[in-house]
Each structure stands twice: as structure tokens, then as C-alpha cells.
Short mmCIF file of C-alpha atoms and ligand atoms in Angstrom, two decimals:
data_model
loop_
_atom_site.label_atom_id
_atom_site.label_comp_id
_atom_site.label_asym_id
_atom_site.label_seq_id
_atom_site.Cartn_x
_atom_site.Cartn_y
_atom_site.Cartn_z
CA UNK A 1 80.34 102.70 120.77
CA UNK A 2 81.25 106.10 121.06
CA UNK A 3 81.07 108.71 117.85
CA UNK A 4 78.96 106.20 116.04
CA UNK A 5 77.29 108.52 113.98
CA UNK A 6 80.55 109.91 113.11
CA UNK A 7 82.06 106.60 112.76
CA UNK A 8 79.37 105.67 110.24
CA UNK A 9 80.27 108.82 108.08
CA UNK A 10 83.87 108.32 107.90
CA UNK A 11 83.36 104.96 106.63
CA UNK A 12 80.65 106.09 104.09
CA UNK A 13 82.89 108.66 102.76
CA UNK A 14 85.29 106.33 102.47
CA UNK A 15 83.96 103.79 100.26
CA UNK A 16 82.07 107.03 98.23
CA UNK A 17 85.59 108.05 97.32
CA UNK A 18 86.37 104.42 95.78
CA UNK A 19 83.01 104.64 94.22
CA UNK A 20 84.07 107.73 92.49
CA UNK A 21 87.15 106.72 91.08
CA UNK A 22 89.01 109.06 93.26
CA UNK A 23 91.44 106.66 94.84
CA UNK A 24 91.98 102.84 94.39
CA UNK A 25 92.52 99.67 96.39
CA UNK A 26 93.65 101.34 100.29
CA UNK A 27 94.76 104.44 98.94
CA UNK A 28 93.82 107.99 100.62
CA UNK A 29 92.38 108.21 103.62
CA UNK A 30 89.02 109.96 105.39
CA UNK A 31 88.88 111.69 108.94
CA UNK A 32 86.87 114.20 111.10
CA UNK A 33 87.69 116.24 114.06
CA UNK A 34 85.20 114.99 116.83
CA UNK A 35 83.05 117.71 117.85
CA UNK A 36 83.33 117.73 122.04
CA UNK A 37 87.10 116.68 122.30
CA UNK A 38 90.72 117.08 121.43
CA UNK A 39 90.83 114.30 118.72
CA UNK A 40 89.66 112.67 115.46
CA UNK A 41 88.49 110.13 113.45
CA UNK A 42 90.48 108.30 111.13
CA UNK A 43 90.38 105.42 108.73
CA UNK A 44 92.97 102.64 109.49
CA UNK A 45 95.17 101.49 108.06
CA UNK A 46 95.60 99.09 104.73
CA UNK A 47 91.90 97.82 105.41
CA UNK A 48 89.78 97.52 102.17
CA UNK A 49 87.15 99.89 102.46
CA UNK A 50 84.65 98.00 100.71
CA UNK A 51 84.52 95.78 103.84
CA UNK A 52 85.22 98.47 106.43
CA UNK A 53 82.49 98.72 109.92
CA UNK A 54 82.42 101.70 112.05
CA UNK A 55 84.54 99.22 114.66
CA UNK A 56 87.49 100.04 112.17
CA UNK A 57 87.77 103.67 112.79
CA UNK A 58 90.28 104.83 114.93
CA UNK A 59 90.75 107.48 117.20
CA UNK A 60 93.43 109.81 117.41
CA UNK A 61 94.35 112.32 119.63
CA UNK A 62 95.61 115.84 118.68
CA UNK A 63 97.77 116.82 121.25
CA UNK A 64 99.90 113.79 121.74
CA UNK A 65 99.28 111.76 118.28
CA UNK A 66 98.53 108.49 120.53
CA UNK A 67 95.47 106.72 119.41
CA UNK A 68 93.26 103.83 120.50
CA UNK A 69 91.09 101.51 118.62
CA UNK A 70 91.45 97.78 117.71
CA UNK A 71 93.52 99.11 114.34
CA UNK A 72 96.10 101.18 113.69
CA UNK A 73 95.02 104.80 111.65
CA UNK A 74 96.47 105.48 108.12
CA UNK A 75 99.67 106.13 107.55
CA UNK A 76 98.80 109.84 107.10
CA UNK A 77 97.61 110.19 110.37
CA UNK A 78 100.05 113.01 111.21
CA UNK A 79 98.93 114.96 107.69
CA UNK A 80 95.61 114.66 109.08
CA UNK A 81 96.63 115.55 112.20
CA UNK A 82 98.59 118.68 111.32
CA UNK A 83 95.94 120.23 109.05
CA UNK A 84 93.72 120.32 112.13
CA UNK A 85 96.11 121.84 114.71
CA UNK A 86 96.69 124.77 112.11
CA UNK A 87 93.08 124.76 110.84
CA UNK A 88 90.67 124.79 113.64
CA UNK A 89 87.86 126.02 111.13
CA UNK A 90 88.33 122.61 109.52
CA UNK A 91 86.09 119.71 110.95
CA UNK A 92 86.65 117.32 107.96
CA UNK A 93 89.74 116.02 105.88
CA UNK A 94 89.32 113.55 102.45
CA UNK A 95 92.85 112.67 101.15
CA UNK A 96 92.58 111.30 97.60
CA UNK A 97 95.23 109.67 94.73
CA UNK A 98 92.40 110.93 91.77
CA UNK A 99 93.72 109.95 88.56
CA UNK A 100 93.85 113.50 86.65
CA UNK A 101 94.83 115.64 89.68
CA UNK A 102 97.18 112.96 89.98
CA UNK A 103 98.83 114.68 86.51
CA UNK A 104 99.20 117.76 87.59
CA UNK A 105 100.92 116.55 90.95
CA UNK A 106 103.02 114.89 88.73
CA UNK A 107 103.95 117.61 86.86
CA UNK A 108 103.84 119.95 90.01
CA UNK A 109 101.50 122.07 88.48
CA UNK A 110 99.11 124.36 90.31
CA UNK A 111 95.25 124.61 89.50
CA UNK A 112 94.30 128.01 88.31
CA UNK A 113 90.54 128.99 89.25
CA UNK A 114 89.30 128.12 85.53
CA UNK A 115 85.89 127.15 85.88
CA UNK A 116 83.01 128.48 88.05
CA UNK A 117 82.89 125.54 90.40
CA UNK A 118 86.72 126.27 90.89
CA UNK A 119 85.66 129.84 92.39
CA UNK A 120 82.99 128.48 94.85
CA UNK A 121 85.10 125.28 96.20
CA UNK A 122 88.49 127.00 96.41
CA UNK A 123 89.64 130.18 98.28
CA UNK A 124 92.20 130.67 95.68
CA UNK A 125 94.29 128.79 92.64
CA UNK A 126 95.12 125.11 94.32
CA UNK A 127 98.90 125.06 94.83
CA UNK A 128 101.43 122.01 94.76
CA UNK A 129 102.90 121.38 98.07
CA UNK A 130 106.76 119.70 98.04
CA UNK A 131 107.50 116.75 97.91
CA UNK A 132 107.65 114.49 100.99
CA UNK A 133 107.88 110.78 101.41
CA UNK A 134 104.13 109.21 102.17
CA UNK A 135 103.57 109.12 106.04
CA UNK A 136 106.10 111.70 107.12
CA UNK A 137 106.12 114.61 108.97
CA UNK A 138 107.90 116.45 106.38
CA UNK A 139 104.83 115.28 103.97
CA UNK A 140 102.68 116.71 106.61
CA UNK A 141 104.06 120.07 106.82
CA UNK A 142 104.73 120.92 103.60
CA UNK A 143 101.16 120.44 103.18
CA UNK A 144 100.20 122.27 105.51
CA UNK A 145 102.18 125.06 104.27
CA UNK A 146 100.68 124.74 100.30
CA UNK A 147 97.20 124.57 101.66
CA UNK A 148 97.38 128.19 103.58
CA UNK A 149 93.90 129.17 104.05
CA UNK A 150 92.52 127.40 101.46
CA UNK A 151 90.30 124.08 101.12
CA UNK A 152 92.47 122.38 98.66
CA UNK A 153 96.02 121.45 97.89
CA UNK A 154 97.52 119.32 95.05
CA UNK A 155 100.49 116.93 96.78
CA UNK A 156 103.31 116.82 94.29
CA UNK A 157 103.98 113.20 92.88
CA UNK A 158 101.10 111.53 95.29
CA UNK A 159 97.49 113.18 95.04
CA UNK A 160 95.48 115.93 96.65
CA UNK A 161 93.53 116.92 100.16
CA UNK A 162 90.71 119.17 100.23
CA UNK A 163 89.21 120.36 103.54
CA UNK A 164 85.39 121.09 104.92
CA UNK A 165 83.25 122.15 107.76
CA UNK A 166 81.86 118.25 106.55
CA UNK A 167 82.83 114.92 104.84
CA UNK A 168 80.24 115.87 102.38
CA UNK A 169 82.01 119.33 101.56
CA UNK A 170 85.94 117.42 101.32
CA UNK A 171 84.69 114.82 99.27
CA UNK A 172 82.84 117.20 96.89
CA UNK A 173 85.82 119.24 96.80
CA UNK A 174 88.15 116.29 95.52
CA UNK A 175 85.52 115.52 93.16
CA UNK A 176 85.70 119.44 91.93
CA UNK A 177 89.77 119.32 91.49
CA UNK A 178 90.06 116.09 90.10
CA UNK A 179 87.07 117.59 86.96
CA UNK A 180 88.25 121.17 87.17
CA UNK A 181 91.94 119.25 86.14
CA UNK A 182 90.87 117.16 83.95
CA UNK A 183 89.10 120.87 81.78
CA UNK A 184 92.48 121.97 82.35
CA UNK A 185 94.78 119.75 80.53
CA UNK A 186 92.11 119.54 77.58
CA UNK A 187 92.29 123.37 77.78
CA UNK A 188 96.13 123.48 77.21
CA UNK A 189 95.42 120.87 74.52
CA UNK A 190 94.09 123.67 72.30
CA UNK A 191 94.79 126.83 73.87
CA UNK A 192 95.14 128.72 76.52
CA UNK A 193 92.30 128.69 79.73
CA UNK A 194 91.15 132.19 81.10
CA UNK A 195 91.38 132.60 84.77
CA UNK A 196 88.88 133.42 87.06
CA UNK A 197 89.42 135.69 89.79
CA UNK A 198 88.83 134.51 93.67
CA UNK A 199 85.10 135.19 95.26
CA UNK A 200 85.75 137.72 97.87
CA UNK A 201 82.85 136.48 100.17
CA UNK A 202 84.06 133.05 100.57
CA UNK A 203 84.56 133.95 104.73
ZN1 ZN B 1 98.22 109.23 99.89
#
């Protein structure tokens, strides 16, 4: 089986972000860019992760979007997709529906840097991309657009994506917003957070 290794990760990542509370049931979705080729990994589509083998993944190819495998990928295959085609620094992608980052994509509400971690995960403050229905290309590039150079966006009225040169790295970083929002609204509760400036020497 080709890109087991790979394979193996996607679906570990997977079922760590259901283990963390960062998505439930089939929600969100896990890929990385293969190393030697043109395409990625993705999980498919609708398949409880708890159950998922390596078999599941499926490939997908950049250039075209066509993609083989004996399932079809996540809905968000284009998001994925698009990210990589503007982001060639990024080798991983972990889209998540986290419960408290979930409030502020409610609320379309950016996260300031207000916490160290904040500083060393994120480029800058995590902005809200628009709106776009789930699985469309409009979702995609609107992302896209919010994420800029950073290695996190917040996905108004459906959840967040953070990027990584790893799985390890985007999952962490999900795990980082979906805290760093939660000190937030407790923050507001009682007053108001000071923000931290960006690290310059996050290149
Ligand atoms: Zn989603």
C-alpha cells in the first residue's frame, strides 16, 4: 500500500481529534500533502473514525481534484485542497468543529494573540473567514483568504483549520485555539484581555 506510513498518521490524527473533544461523530476532517508527488491524503468521507484503517484514506490529486481510493474524501476536500495550492510551506491540514472556537465562529469573532501559546502557534490574531456553505468552493476560498500567511483561521458559523509542516503541529494548533478561546470569553466575562503582540521570528 502506498504512503502507509502517512496513511497511518492521518488516521491517528484523526481519531486524536475525537479523543480531544475537538470535533464529534464524522465531523472535520485530517489530510497531508504527500511528500514526492502532486497530491494528498485525505480522510473520507462520513466514515466513523473510531473504526477507520489506513485502506480508508484517500488520495487526491492537486492539480485536477480527481482522486482514487475505495472511498470517496471528505466533503472538504477542495478546502483542503486550496490551502495547499496557495500554501506550499504547508504539508499538513486538521479541520476541526471544537466546541468553544465554535463560539466565536458563531459570533464571527476574531482571536486576539492573548496568551503566550497564542504568540508561538499563530503568526498573527486568528481571523474569521465568511461564510460559505460546507463543501463549497466558495467555503474554500474564503478560507483561504482569512488564513493569509498564518497557521490558523476561525470559519464563521462552522469551526476552525489550523495548518503545519506536520499532523502533530495542526492538531496542536486546534487544541491551542479552541483553549486560547475558551481564556477569552472568561476574559470578557470580567474585563477586558491585554493583547500580545506577534513574535517577529516566527519565519
Ligand atoms: Zn467542517
Amino acid at each position: 500500500m502506498q504512503y502507509e506510513a502517512l496513511r497511518n498518521e492521518v488516521v491517528e490524527t484523526a481519531r486524536s481529534m475525537l479523543e480531544k473533544g475537538l470535533t464529534v461523530g464524522t465531523g472535520g476532517n485530517v489530510s497531508v500533502r504527500c511528500p514526492d508527488s502532486n497530491r494528498f491524503l485525505i480522510t473520507p468521507s462520513s466514515l466513523p473514525y473510531e473504526t477507520l484503517v489506513p485502506e480508508d484514506v484517500v488520495v487526491v490529486n492537486l492539480e485536477d481534484a480527481s482522486y482514487e481510493g475505495r472511498n470517496v474524501p471528505s466533503i472538504e476536500y477542495h478546502l483542503h485542497r486550496k490551502v495547499y495550492l496557495a500554501r506550499p510551506d504547508v504539508s499538513a491540514i486538521v479541520h476541526a468543529h471544537p466546541p468553544v472556537a465554535s463560539v466565536l465562529a458563531a459570533l464571527r469573532k476574531p482571536l486576539p494573540l492573548i496568551i503566550d501559546a497564542c504568540t508561538y502557534a499563530f503568526k498573527d490574531e486568528v481571523k474569521v473567514a465568511e461564510y460559505g456553505k460546507p463543501g463549497t468552493i466558495e467555503l474554500a476560498e474564503n478560507t483561504v483568504r482569512a488564513l493569509g500567511d498564518n497557521t490558523g483561521v476561525i470559519m464563521a458559523n462552522h469551526g476552525i483549520l489550523c495548518v503545519g509542516e506536520n499532523l502533530e503541529e495542526a492538531l496542536g494548533r486546534c487544541e491551542v485555539l479552541d483553549k486560547a478561546a475558551l481564556t477569552y470569553i472568561l476574559s470578557l466575562s470580567i474585563g477586558t484581555p491585554v493583547c500580545l503582540e506577534p513574535l517577529c521570528d516566527q519565519d
